[in-house]
Tab-separated table of C-alpha atoms and ligand atoms in Angstrom:
chain	number	residue	atom	x	y	z
A	1	UNK	CA	-1.891	-17.832	-21.584
A	2	UNK	CA	-3.435	-20.833	-20.011
A	3	UNK	CA	-4.643	-21.472	-16.491
A	4	UNK	CA	-3.918	-24.446	-14.371
A	5	UNK	CA	-5.792	-25.952	-11.374
A	6	UNK	CA	-3.788	-25.903	-8.073
A	7	UNK	CA	-5.083	-29.494	-7.555
A	8	UNK	CA	-3.783	-30.599	-11.001
A	9	UNK	CA	-6.978	-32.526	-11.770
A	10	UNK	CA	-8.892	-30.406	-14.148
A	11	UNK	CA	-7.753	-29.569	-17.723
A	12	UNK	CA	-5.870	-26.376	-18.671
A	13	UNK	CA	-8.089	-23.452	-19.452
A	14	UNK	CA	-8.226	-20.318	-21.070
A	15	UNK	CA	-8.300	-17.022	-19.170
A	16	UNK	CA	-12.372	-16.640	-20.074
A	17	UNK	CA	-12.999	-20.167	-18.912
A	18	UNK	CA	-11.041	-19.428	-15.479
A	19	UNK	CA	-13.205	-16.234	-14.792
A	20	UNK	CA	-16.303	-17.881	-15.710
A	21	UNK	CA	-15.789	-20.875	-13.663
A	22	UNK	CA	-14.353	-19.134	-10.765
A	23	UNK	CA	-13.464	-22.252	-9.002
A	24	UNK	CA	-11.768	-25.040	-10.632
A	25	UNK	CA	-14.321	-28.069	-10.787
A	26	UNK	CA	-11.540	-30.271	-9.001
A	27	UNK	CA	-11.737	-27.968	-5.791
A	28	UNK	CA	-8.433	-25.974	-6.912
A	29	UNK	CA	-7.926	-22.418	-7.705
A	30	UNK	CA	-6.872	-21.511	-11.313
A	31	UNK	CA	-3.302	-19.828	-11.635
A	32	UNK	CA	-1.584	-18.798	-14.897
A	33	UNK	CA	0.240	-21.715	-16.223
A	34	UNK	CA	3.456	-19.513	-16.730
A	35	UNK	CA	4.425	-15.883	-15.939
A	36	UNK	CA	7.506	-14.322	-17.708
A	37	UNK	CA	9.427	-11.229	-16.602
A	38	UNK	CA	8.938	-8.396	-18.060
A	39	UNK	CA	12.301	-6.704	-19.388
A	40	UNK	CA	13.630	-3.591	-17.298
A	41	UNK	CA	13.193	-1.732	-20.230
A	42	UNK	CA	9.572	-2.796	-21.266
A	43	UNK	CA	8.477	-1.978	-17.595
A	44	UNK	CA	10.316	1.660	-17.155
A	45	UNK	CA	8.648	2.502	-20.869
A	46	UNK	CA	5.362	2.442	-18.843
A	47	UNK	CA	6.273	4.879	-16.101
A	48	UNK	CA	4.648	8.060	-17.259
A	49	UNK	CA	1.477	6.302	-18.701
A	50	UNK	CA	-2.139	6.609	-17.191
A	51	UNK	CA	-3.347	3.928	-14.651
A	52	UNK	CA	-5.911	3.019	-17.481
A	53	UNK	CA	-2.929	2.131	-19.828
A	54	UNK	CA	-0.868	0.375	-17.135
A	55	UNK	CA	-3.891	-1.642	-16.457
A	56	UNK	CA	-4.659	-2.406	-20.321
A	57	UNK	CA	-0.780	-3.626	-20.616
A	58	UNK	CA	-1.124	-6.029	-17.566
A	59	UNK	CA	-4.498	-7.500	-18.437
A	60	UNK	CA	-3.469	-8.170	-22.029
A	61	UNK	CA	-0.515	-10.198	-20.770
A	62	UNK	CA	-2.956	-12.379	-18.627
A	63	UNK	CA	-6.094	-12.382	-20.997
A	64	UNK	CA	-4.574	-13.208	-24.185
A	65	UNK	CA	-8.067	-14.652	-25.429
A	66	UNK	CA	-9.641	-11.338	-24.835
A	67	UNK	CA	-9.067	-8.775	-27.770
A	68	UNK	CA	-7.277	-5.520	-27.212
A	69	UNK	CA	-10.237	-3.480	-27.809
A	70	UNK	CA	-12.327	-5.672	-25.205
A	71	UNK	CA	-9.769	-5.199	-22.646
A	72	UNK	CA	-9.097	-1.278	-23.594
A	73	UNK	CA	-13.148	-0.580	-23.313
A	74	UNK	CA	-13.351	-2.544	-20.007
A	75	UNK	CA	-10.656	-0.519	-18.474
A	76	UNK	CA	-11.852	2.798	-19.592
A	77	UNK	CA	-15.357	2.060	-18.270
A	78	UNK	CA	-14.147	0.654	-14.912
A	79	UNK	CA	-11.790	3.308	-14.013
A	80	UNK	CA	-13.410	6.071	-15.366
A	81	UNK	CA	-13.090	9.309	-13.377
A	82	UNK	CA	-16.909	9.177	-12.224
A	83	UNK	CA	-15.708	5.795	-10.603
A	84	UNK	CA	-12.330	7.059	-9.178
A	85	UNK	CA	-12.402	10.900	-9.043
A	86	UNK	CA	-8.771	11.421	-8.081
A	87	UNK	CA	-5.941	11.664	-10.287
A	88	UNK	CA	-3.716	8.036	-10.745
A	89	UNK	CA	-6.903	6.242	-9.396
A	90	UNK	CA	-4.724	4.824	-6.570
A	91	UNK	CA	-2.429	7.988	-5.600
A	92	UNK	CA	0.481	7.428	-3.153
A	93	UNK	CA	0.748	9.646	-0.113
A	94	UNK	CA	4.277	10.310	1.558
A	95	UNK	CA	4.403	10.075	4.921
A	96	UNK	CA	7.858	10.764	5.110
A	97	UNK	CA	11.244	9.912	3.181
A	98	UNK	CA	10.636	5.926	3.131
A	99	UNK	CA	7.195	5.354	3.929
A	100	UNK	CA	4.389	5.750	1.576
A	101	UNK	CA	0.583	5.131	1.819
A	102	UNK	CA	-1.152	3.829	-1.324
A	103	UNK	CA	-4.664	5.030	-1.200
A	104	UNK	CA	-6.600	1.989	-2.305
A	105	UNK	CA	-10.147	3.418	-1.432
A	106	UNK	CA	-11.267	6.163	-3.833
A	107	UNK	CA	-13.683	3.870	-5.506
A	108	UNK	CA	-17.666	3.964	-5.362
A	109	UNK	CA	-17.715	1.870	-2.041
A	110	UNK	CA	-14.562	3.559	-0.139
A	111	UNK	CA	-12.858	-0.070	0.230
A	112	UNK	CA	-9.933	-1.249	-2.009
A	113	UNK	CA	-12.219	-4.075	-3.198
A	114	UNK	CA	-13.636	-1.587	-5.988
A	115	UNK	CA	-10.514	-1.760	-7.944
A	116	UNK	CA	-11.157	-5.200	-8.775
A	117	UNK	CA	-15.159	-5.495	-8.577
A	118	UNK	CA	-15.670	-2.444	-10.891
A	119	UNK	CA	-13.763	-4.257	-13.970
A	120	UNK	CA	-14.764	-7.724	-12.977
A	121	UNK	CA	-18.263	-7.739	-14.326
A	122	UNK	CA	-16.868	-6.902	-17.686
A	123	UNK	CA	-14.294	-9.302	-17.788
A	124	UNK	CA	-17.055	-11.986	-16.654
A	125	UNK	CA	-19.748	-10.804	-19.257
A	126	UNK	CA	-17.328	-11.024	-22.004
A	127	UNK	CA	-16.354	-14.289	-20.485
A	128	UNK	CA	-19.841	-15.893	-20.951
A	129	UNK	CA	-20.165	-14.318	-24.256
A	130	UNK	CA	-17.169	-16.332	-25.372
A	131	UNK	CA	-18.540	-19.477	-24.321
A	132	UNK	CA	-21.443	-21.296	-25.666
A	133	UNK	CA	-23.566	-20.654	-22.485
A	134	UNK	CA	-26.045	-17.730	-22.838
A	135	UNK	CA	-27.839	-18.221	-19.459
A	136	UNK	CA	-28.169	-15.424	-17.107
A	137	UNK	CA	-25.449	-15.183	-14.500
A	138	UNK	CA	-26.369	-15.097	-10.963
A	139	UNK	CA	-23.643	-13.989	-8.646
A	140	UNK	CA	-24.249	-15.125	-5.248
A	141	UNK	CA	-22.403	-13.239	-2.497
A	142	UNK	CA	-22.042	-13.736	1.169
A	143	UNK	CA	-20.299	-10.967	2.832
A	144	UNK	CA	-19.115	-9.516	6.246
A	145	UNK	CA	-19.518	-6.050	4.988
A	146	UNK	CA	-16.910	-4.606	2.182
A	147	UNK	CA	-17.589	-7.571	-0.675
A	148	UNK	CA	-20.845	-7.143	-0.678
A	149	UNK	CA	-21.345	-3.449	-1.535
A	150	UNK	CA	-18.189	-3.591	-3.779
A	151	UNK	CA	-20.050	-6.416	-5.768
A	152	UNK	CA	-23.334	-4.780	-5.662
A	153	UNK	CA	-21.887	-1.473	-7.217
A	154	UNK	CA	-19.574	-3.648	-9.822
A	155	UNK	CA	-22.536	-5.624	-10.946
A	156	UNK	CA	-25.362	-3.006	-11.025
A	157	UNK	CA	-27.428	-2.968	-13.931
A	158	UNK	CA	-24.932	-5.020	-15.949
A	159	UNK	CA	-26.966	-6.889	-18.558
A	160	UNK	CA	-27.259	-10.618	-18.425
A	161	UNK	CA	-26.206	-10.672	-14.674
A	162	UNK	CA	-28.345	-10.618	-11.365
A	163	UNK	CA	-26.325	-10.000	-8.113
A	164	UNK	CA	-27.868	-11.453	-4.706
A	165	UNK	CA	-25.980	-10.636	-1.425
A	166	UNK	CA	-26.504	-12.191	2.072
A	167	UNK	CA	-25.229	-10.495	4.826
A	168	UNK	CA	-25.458	-11.317	8.551
A	169	UNK	CA	-28.300	-9.089	10.515
A	170	UNK	CA	-26.286	-8.580	13.352
A	171	UNK	CA	-22.611	-8.954	11.770
A	172	UNK	CA	-21.832	-5.769	9.774
A	173	UNK	CA	-21.702	-2.148	10.660
A	174	UNK	CA	-24.301	0.377	10.412
A	175	UNK	CA	-22.573	2.255	7.562
A	176	UNK	CA	-22.015	-1.165	6.009
A	177	UNK	CA	-25.733	-2.041	6.016
A	178	UNK	CA	-26.824	1.269	4.975
A	179	UNK	CA	-24.621	0.946	2.245
A	180	UNK	CA	-25.895	-2.085	1.052
A	181	UNK	CA	-29.542	-1.441	1.604
A	182	UNK	CA	-29.544	1.753	-0.133
A	183	UNK	CA	-28.046	-0.160	-3.553
A	184	UNK	CA	-30.152	0.991	-6.836
A	185	UNK	CA	-30.214	-1.302	-10.000
A	186	UNK	CA	-32.715	-3.567	-11.280
A	187	UNK	CA	-30.618	-6.521	-10.951
A	188	UNK	CA	-29.597	-6.092	-7.312
A	189	UNK	CA	-30.796	-8.172	-4.077
A	190	UNK	CA	-29.661	-7.867	-0.814
A	191	UNK	CA	-31.049	-10.072	1.965
A	192	UNK	CA	-30.537	-9.994	5.591
A	193	UNK	CA	-29.824	-13.181	7.169
A	194	UNK	CA	-30.643	-14.003	10.531
A	195	UNK	CA	-27.503	-15.708	11.728
A	196	UNK	CA	-23.807	-14.723	11.897
A	197	UNK	CA	-21.121	-14.476	8.842
A	198	UNK	CA	-20.520	-18.284	8.866
A	199	UNK	CA	-24.385	-19.014	8.562
A	200	UNK	CA	-24.157	-17.130	5.457
A	201	UNK	CA	-21.234	-18.425	4.062
A	202	UNK	CA	-22.244	-21.935	4.660
A	203	UNK	CA	-25.839	-21.149	3.439
A	204	UNK	CA	-24.164	-19.978	0.195
A	205	UNK	CA	-21.757	-22.728	-0.143
A	206	UNK	CA	-24.623	-25.215	0.474
A	207	UNK	CA	-26.570	-23.461	-2.432
A	208	UNK	CA	-23.519	-23.984	-4.611
A	209	UNK	CA	-22.986	-27.570	-4.084
A	210	UNK	CA	-26.804	-28.438	-4.359
A	211	UNK	CA	-27.072	-30.352	-7.786
A	212	UNK	CA	-30.939	-30.642	-7.777
A	213	UNK	CA	-31.019	-26.727	-7.248
A	214	UNK	CA	-28.473	-26.458	-9.879
A	215	UNK	CA	-30.475	-28.364	-12.119
A	216	UNK	CA	-33.453	-26.287	-11.556
A	217	UNK	CA	-31.303	-23.079	-12.258
A	218	UNK	CA	-30.254	-24.369	-15.320
A	219	UNK	CA	-33.849	-25.402	-16.593
A	220	UNK	CA	-34.660	-21.675	-15.721
A	221	UNK	CA	-31.720	-20.769	-17.926
A	222	UNK	CA	-29.740	-19.371	-14.736
A	223	UNK	CA	-26.080	-20.336	-14.020
A	224	UNK	CA	-24.166	-19.441	-10.866
A	225	UNK	CA	-20.824	-17.752	-10.320
A	226	UNK	CA	-18.906	-16.277	-7.528
A	227	UNK	CA	-17.250	-12.718	-6.919
A	228	UNK	CA	-14.736	-13.170	-4.330
A	229	UNK	CA	-11.056	-13.577	-4.526
A	230	UNK	CA	-10.837	-17.320	-5.465
A	231	UNK	CA	-12.072	-15.933	-8.857
A	232	UNK	CA	-8.797	-15.020	-10.959
A	233	UNK	CA	-10.774	-12.043	-12.499
A	234	UNK	CA	-10.708	-10.368	-9.084
A	235	UNK	CA	-7.232	-11.115	-8.271
A	236	UNK	CA	-5.551	-9.763	-11.598
A	237	UNK	CA	-6.920	-6.210	-11.676
A	238	UNK	CA	-5.126	-6.052	-8.413
A	239	UNK	CA	-1.568	-6.329	-9.808
A	240	UNK	CA	-1.956	-3.264	-11.702
A	241	UNK	CA	-1.784	-0.568	-8.646
A	242	UNK	CA	1.620	-2.011	-7.506
A	243	UNK	CA	3.359	-1.010	-10.951
A	244	UNK	CA	1.318	2.291	-10.560
A	245	UNK	CA	2.726	2.893	-7.150
A	246	UNK	CA	6.136	2.022	-8.210
A	247	UNK	CA	5.996	4.495	-10.982
A	248	UNK	CA	4.586	7.188	-8.612
A	249	UNK	CA	7.797	6.560	-6.272
A	250	UNK	CA	10.132	7.230	-9.310
A	251	UNK	CA	8.538	10.164	-10.612
A	252	UNK	CA	8.485	11.846	-6.844
A	253	UNK	CA	12.150	10.899	-7.016
A	254	UNK	CA	11.655	8.833	-3.966
A	255	UNK	CA	13.540	5.779	-5.687
A	256	UNK	CA	15.717	5.381	-8.654
A	257	UNK	CA	14.703	3.009	-11.553
A	258	UNK	CA	15.186	-0.435	-10.720
A	259	UNK	CA	15.395	0.156	-6.935
A	260	UNK	CA	13.543	-2.350	-4.670
A	261	UNK	CA	10.774	-1.389	-2.586
A	262	UNK	CA	9.242	-2.938	0.506
A	263	UNK	CA	5.082	-3.804	0.119
A	264	UNK	CA	3.071	-4.199	3.305
A	265	UNK	CA	-0.088	-5.532	2.961
A	266	UNK	CA	-3.133	-5.691	5.700
A	267	UNK	CA	-4.174	-9.396	4.788
A	268	UNK	CA	-7.289	-11.421	5.017
A	269	UNK	CA	-7.650	-13.701	2.384
A	270	UNK	CA	-4.153	-13.331	1.072
A	271	UNK	CA	-5.424	-12.012	-2.348
A	272	UNK	CA	-4.356	-8.560	-2.231
A	273	UNK	CA	-0.826	-9.459	-1.159
A	274	UNK	CA	-0.748	-12.487	-3.872
A	275	UNK	CA	-1.473	-9.895	-6.656
A	276	UNK	CA	1.873	-7.889	-5.220
A	277	UNK	CA	3.776	-11.065	-5.690
A	278	UNK	CA	2.257	-11.487	-9.005
A	279	UNK	CA	3.643	-8.064	-9.845
A	280	UNK	CA	6.997	-9.154	-8.502
A	281	UNK	CA	7.012	-12.251	-10.717
A	282	UNK	CA	6.415	-9.865	-13.721
A	283	UNK	CA	9.752	-7.976	-12.996
A	284	UNK	CA	8.612	-5.417	-10.277
A	285	UNK	CA	11.612	-4.831	-8.035
A	286	UNK	CA	10.682	-5.890	-4.733
A	287	UNK	CA	12.792	-6.360	-1.364
A	288	UNK	CA	10.102	-7.572	0.837
A	289	UNK	CA	6.646	-8.454	1.356
A	290	UNK	CA	5.407	-7.568	4.870
A	291	UNK	CA	2.212	-9.646	5.365
A	292	UNK	CA	0.282	-7.963	8.167
A	293	UNK	CA	-2.507	-9.571	10.137
A	294	UNK	CA	-4.736	-8.375	13.267
A	295	UNK	CA	-4.962	-10.672	16.308
A	296	UNK	CA	-6.099	-13.609	14.033
A	297	UNK	CA	-2.638	-14.216	13.176
A	298	UNK	CA	-2.689	-17.568	11.458
A	299	UNK	CA	-0.423	-16.090	8.664
A	300	UNK	CA	2.007	-14.579	11.195
A	301	UNK	CA	2.512	-17.854	12.673
A	302	UNK	CA	2.626	-19.614	9.440
A	303	UNK	CA	5.459	-17.587	8.169
A	304	UNK	CA	7.416	-17.800	11.086
A	305	UNK	CA	7.062	-21.704	11.717
A	306	UNK	CA	5.909	-23.168	8.317
A	307	UNK	CA	2.784	-24.503	10.382
A	308	UNK	CA	-0.543	-23.460	9.197
A	309	UNK	CA	-2.940	-23.857	12.126
A	310	UNK	CA	-6.619	-22.983	12.238
A	311	UNK	CA	-7.370	-24.682	15.151
A	312	UNK	CA	-7.702	-21.441	17.224
A	313	UNK	CA	-10.172	-18.914	18.589
A	314	UNK	CA	-11.696	-16.695	16.011
A	315	UNK	CA	-11.371	-13.012	17.250
A	316	UNK	CA	-13.720	-10.281	16.335
A	317	UNK	CA	-11.439	-7.149	15.935
A	318	UNK	CA	-11.845	-3.398	14.758
A	319	UNK	CA	-10.465	-4.509	11.281
A	320	UNK	CA	-13.418	-7.093	10.501
A	321	UNK	CA	-12.044	-7.469	6.985
A	322	UNK	CA	-9.309	-9.551	8.356
A	323	UNK	CA	-10.683	-11.495	10.758
A	324	UNK	CA	-10.323	-14.711	8.890
A	325	UNK	CA	-8.691	-17.906	9.454
A	326	UNK	CA	-8.687	-19.648	6.093
A	327	UNK	CA	-6.788	-17.595	3.818
A	328	UNK	CA	-8.097	-18.908	0.291
A	329	UNK	CA	-5.345	-17.682	-1.812
A	330	UNK	CA	-2.576	-19.269	0.124
A	331	UNK	CA	-3.018	-22.411	-1.929
A	332	UNK	CA	-2.192	-20.318	-5.169
A	333	UNK	CA	0.771	-19.011	-3.454
A	334	UNK	CA	2.089	-22.417	-2.088
A	335	UNK	CA	1.391	-23.961	-5.469
A	336	UNK	CA	3.697	-21.043	-6.829
A	337	UNK	CA	6.366	-21.629	-4.037
A	338	UNK	CA	6.345	-25.338	-4.923
A	339	UNK	CA	6.864	-24.942	-8.524
A	340	UNK	CA	3.421	-25.983	-9.365
A	341	UNK	CA	3.309	-29.284	-7.414
A	342	UNK	CA	0.051	-29.986	-7.237
A	343	UNK	CA	0.368	-33.536	-5.585
A	344	UNK	CA	2.078	-31.562	-2.816
A	345	UNK	CA	-1.042	-29.103	-2.769
A	346	UNK	CA	-3.441	-31.856	-2.576
A	347	UNK	CA	-1.598	-33.437	0.529
A	348	UNK	CA	-1.435	-30.198	2.549
A	349	UNK	CA	-5.138	-29.257	2.208
A	350	UNK	CA	-6.180	-32.734	2.667
A	351	UNK	CA	-4.102	-32.342	6.030
A	352	UNK	CA	-5.865	-29.114	6.764
A	353	UNK	CA	-9.414	-30.600	6.527
A	354	UNK	CA	-8.738	-33.559	8.713
A	355	UNK	CA	-6.439	-32.003	11.177
A	356	UNK	CA	-7.023	-28.231	10.912
A	357	UNK	CA	-3.256	-27.946	10.115
A	358	UNK	CA	-0.620	-28.758	7.953
A	359	UNK	CA	3.302	-28.239	7.828
A	360	UNK	CA	4.948	-27.615	4.841
A	361	UNK	CA	8.886	-28.612	4.397
A	362	UNK	CA	12.128	-26.697	5.148
A	363	UNK	CA	13.175	-26.018	1.604
A	364	UNK	CA	9.728	-24.462	0.885
A	365	UNK	CA	9.762	-22.483	4.161
A	366	UNK	CA	13.193	-21.036	3.327
A	367	UNK	CA	12.163	-20.035	-0.028
A	368	UNK	CA	9.040	-18.214	1.227
A	369	UNK	CA	11.016	-16.497	4.106
A	370	UNK	CA	13.665	-15.194	1.908
A	371	UNK	CA	11.061	-12.805	0.552
A	372	UNK	CA	7.982	-12.609	2.914
A	373	UNK	CA	7.869	-11.555	6.748
A	374	UNK	CA	4.784	-12.104	8.871
A	375	UNK	CA	4.081	-9.353	11.627
A	376	UNK	CA	0.726	-8.634	13.331
A	377	UNK	CA	-0.585	-5.902	15.525
A	378	UNK	CA	-3.137	-6.317	18.400
A	379	UNK	CA	-6.097	-4.324	18.652
A	380	UNK	CA	-4.461	-1.917	21.173
A	381	UNK	CA	-1.612	-1.552	18.974
A	382	UNK	CA	-3.641	-0.872	15.920
A	383	UNK	CA	-5.555	1.990	17.704
A	384	UNK	CA	-2.283	3.520	19.017
A	385	UNK	CA	-1.067	3.259	15.374
A	386	UNK	CA	-4.063	5.418	13.966
A	387	UNK	CA	-3.624	7.819	16.790
A	388	UNK	CA	0.418	8.037	16.137
A	389	UNK	CA	-0.388	8.360	12.212
A	390	UNK	CA	-2.913	11.167	12.850
A	391	UNK	CA	-0.237	12.828	15.343
A	392	UNK	CA	2.704	12.534	13.458
A	393	UNK	CA	1.421	12.857	9.787
A	394	UNK	CA	-1.958	14.856	10.243
A	395	UNK	CA	-3.373	11.743	8.195
A	396	UNK	CA	-6.363	9.756	9.047
A	397	UNK	CA	-6.044	5.737	8.522
A	398	UNK	CA	-8.747	3.195	8.725
A	399	UNK	CA	-8.112	0.258	11.419
A	400	UNK	CA	-7.019	-2.139	8.289
A	401	UNK	CA	-4.396	0.311	7.331
A	402	UNK	CA	-3.464	0.904	10.950
A	403	UNK	CA	-2.571	-2.916	11.386
A	404	UNK	CA	-0.358	-2.645	8.108
A	405	UNK	CA	1.329	0.923	9.436
A	406	UNK	CA	2.074	-0.872	12.748
A	407	UNK	CA	3.523	-4.017	11.216
A	408	UNK	CA	5.949	-2.214	9.003
A	409	UNK	CA	6.840	-0.063	12.094
A	410	UNK	CA	7.615	-3.265	13.758
A	411	UNK	CA	9.501	-4.842	11.378
A	412	UNK	CA	11.568	-1.769	10.629
A	413	UNK	CA	12.580	-1.747	14.447
A	414	UNK	CA	13.569	-5.479	14.372
A	415	UNK	CA	15.274	-5.625	10.941
A	416	UNK	CA	16.871	-2.234	10.405
A	417	UNK	CA	15.493	-2.619	6.854
A	418	UNK	CA	14.724	1.015	5.814
A	419	UNK	CA	13.869	0.092	2.314
A	420	UNK	CA	11.435	2.851	0.815
A	421	UNK	CA	8.027	0.849	1.718
A	422	UNK	CA	4.523	1.238	0.313
A	423	UNK	CA	1.518	0.663	2.894
A	424	UNK	CA	-1.596	-0.513	1.516
A	425	UNK	CA	-4.702	1.581	2.577
A	426	UNK	CA	-7.493	-0.365	1.989
A	427	UNK	CA	-10.418	1.407	3.394
A	428	UNK	CA	-11.129	4.976	3.895
A	429	UNK	CA	-11.037	6.010	7.486
A	430	UNK	CA	-14.818	7.066	7.045
A	431	UNK	CA	-16.106	3.704	6.778
A	432	UNK	CA	-14.636	2.679	10.055
A	433	UNK	CA	-15.466	6.253	11.741
A	434	UNK	CA	-16.104	5.135	15.118
A	435	UNK	CA	-12.976	2.843	15.445
A	436	UNK	CA	-11.067	5.660	13.941
A	437	UNK	CA	-12.207	8.382	16.441
A	438	UNK	CA	-12.393	6.273	19.496
A	439	UNK	CA	-8.513	5.584	18.667
A	440	UNK	CA	-7.850	9.201	18.258
A	441	UNK	CA	-9.587	10.165	21.301
A	442	UNK	CA	-8.634	7.227	23.405
A	443	UNK	CA	-11.969	6.832	24.845
A	444	UNK	CA	-15.841	5.263	24.010
A	445	UNK	CA	-18.181	7.148	22.211
A	446	UNK	CA	-21.751	6.621	22.684
A	447	UNK	CA	-23.204	8.630	19.919
A	448	UNK	CA	-24.873	7.628	16.634
A	449	UNK	CA	-22.441	6.621	13.763
A	450	UNK	CA	-23.189	9.525	11.707
A	451	UNK	CA	-22.814	11.898	14.274
A	452	UNK	CA	-19.210	10.217	14.532
A	453	UNK	CA	-18.670	10.703	10.820
A	454	UNK	CA	-19.333	14.453	11.153
A	455	UNK	CA	-17.211	14.663	14.044
A	456	UNK	CA	-14.214	13.151	12.297
A	457	UNK	CA	-14.610	15.320	9.751
A	458	UNK	CA	-14.450	18.651	11.799
A	459	UNK	CA	-11.380	17.225	13.698
A	460	UNK	CA	-9.537	16.221	10.683
A	461	UNK	CA	-10.708	18.929	8.274
A	462	UNK	CA	-11.008	16.183	5.428
A	463	UNK	CA	-13.807	15.517	3.199
A	464	UNK	CA	-16.218	12.785	3.868
A	465	UNK	CA	-15.779	9.992	1.358
A	466	UNK	CA	-18.805	10.179	-1.295
A	467	UNK	CA	-19.841	6.757	-0.350
A	468	UNK	CA	-20.700	7.690	2.871
A	469	UNK	CA	-21.849	11.277	2.526
A	470	UNK	CA	-25.779	11.655	2.666
A	471	UNK	CA	-26.040	7.833	3.222
A	472	UNK	CA	-27.836	8.311	6.590
A	473	UNK	CA	-30.912	10.179	4.333
A	474	UNK	CA	-31.062	7.840	1.571
A	475	UNK	CA	-34.083	5.316	0.704
A	476	UNK	CA	-33.710	1.892	2.008
A	477	UNK	CA	-34.591	0.007	-1.136
A	478	UNK	CA	-33.999	-3.822	0.138
A	479	UNK	CA	-35.939	-5.118	3.018
A	480	UNK	CA	-35.578	-8.748	2.477
A	481	UNK	CA	-34.902	-10.722	5.605
A	482	UNK	CA	-34.759	-14.551	5.887
A	483	UNK	CA	-33.583	-17.090	8.470
A	484	UNK	CA	-30.684	-19.311	7.765
A	485	UNK	CA	-32.532	-22.383	6.711
A	486	UNK	CA	-34.680	-20.591	4.448
A	487	UNK	CA	-32.330	-19.471	1.790
A	488	UNK	CA	-33.081	-21.724	-1.039
A	489	UNK	CA	-36.694	-20.630	-0.483
A	490	UNK	CA	-35.651	-16.841	-0.789
A	491	UNK	CA	-33.647	-17.614	-3.876
A	492	UNK	CA	-36.496	-19.522	-5.610
A	493	UNK	CA	-38.823	-16.385	-4.697
A	494	UNK	CA	-36.468	-13.964	-6.146
A	495	UNK	CA	-35.483	-15.801	-9.339
A	496	UNK	CA	-39.315	-16.869	-9.648
A	497	UNK	CA	-38.330	-20.623	-10.439
B	501	PLP	C1	-10.992	-7.573	2.170
B	501	PLP	C2	-10.173	-6.612	2.961
B	501	PLP	C3	-8.853	-6.921	3.463
B	501	PLP	C4	-8.234	-8.087	3.321
B	501	PLP	O1	-7.611	-8.385	1.829
B	501	PLP	P1	-7.488	-9.668	1.433
B	501	PLP	O2	-7.090	-9.583	-0.332
B	501	PLP	O3	-8.476	-10.812	1.682
B	501	PLP	O4	-6.320	-10.215	1.957
B	501	PLP	C5	-7.970	-6.047	4.016
B	501	PLP	N1	-8.831	-4.522	4.210
B	501	PLP	C6	-10.114	-4.217	3.754
B	501	PLP	C7	-10.465	-2.808	4.276
B	501	PLP	C8	-10.715	-5.122	3.343
B	501	PLP	O5	-11.925	-4.920	2.668
């Protein structure tokens, strides 16, 4: 399997190179050159297999330059019972006859990003081994919350790698901050930055593009890499759970073999829903993809009109991981939808850079709309959805999942399409306890976050996620703090260069 850049100005690379490089040097993203459908028989053969076996099957297809043994060992270590202490790794919960929740938050940090970030470090270290470069890898992360902790846990104590996370001092929740600051491991660093998430992201981008800093790093045998979803190594592992969900539906007699399903994804960077689309390209029977957004509904508008327009107010919501205007993985999707037309992609992204918007042609739009539906939920609608789901099904959902649940319900009302639907649940409700409890009680709650967590437990009778339990009393291991224009100095200090 070879990989192409969406911008078409870089050579084809192997999977290992795509993962090691992260972003293509021409500014594009790597995508598989050719994805063939598995036959119905080949897919159905896997229906009684374990999550680990399904993962190995998918990864082997895309990582043809990794040995079977490398893949199997990585899968075994990443999806161990210790990391995902539930049967099936991503269990499916039935709400009613045609709505199912796919719980993607049983990993070490209580968000779906663990599914990718638990295995990506193995894939990256193997990729580095396959190249001639034996510098130490430095993973730089700017986070608005969930990615930082998931990346820290994934890369903690991985040999040959250092991980440094920058988060905005006032831009993350109490739980998210505590989760990051208490991370153990001898190769982890967490820095609180005096600024907002954009300052963090800009500071990190600025470091990535500084040639003299890069030279200084290389002179000291260090090399930067990235752990966000522009990296194919982060997207790929997410394809697996869509097959797992499908097989669980079959084994629950909810659908018959070959029957199509609908998939609803609470979307930010378009990574998770794109993974679902790749599962479809591999032959997973899917009727519709429902792309769910919060008040930052750039994608809803795009799917309706074909105009991608980021020239709008950025809104802070109770689903912060979806507060995003530029969905990086949309570029990969458009590349697929135009049959790999990199000239067209260059044109659209040039327009985006110059005018903050672009409009795709009618033909491509029609092709997209045949499979994809955009829906969005405003803040009060998401809150109502949390309450409704709790009342009707005695089941707690976090605000991101609530956006998906509400969007699916709207789609069903408008279309009368009652195809069996999978709703991605991307975070444990305990990760966003305040928003969840306030939605259920329909009032503002003044007490401390950790008291709220206890109250949510009492109310729902569910276990507090282990990622959050006891967090309050854990030692703070990271105390670094820096101003937004001192990031390079901070890095030099950390790396002693
Ligand atoms: C990252 C994240 C999302 C958005 O996922 P994308 O792959 O960026 O679309 C949704 N929900 C939660 C809880 C997240 O952490």
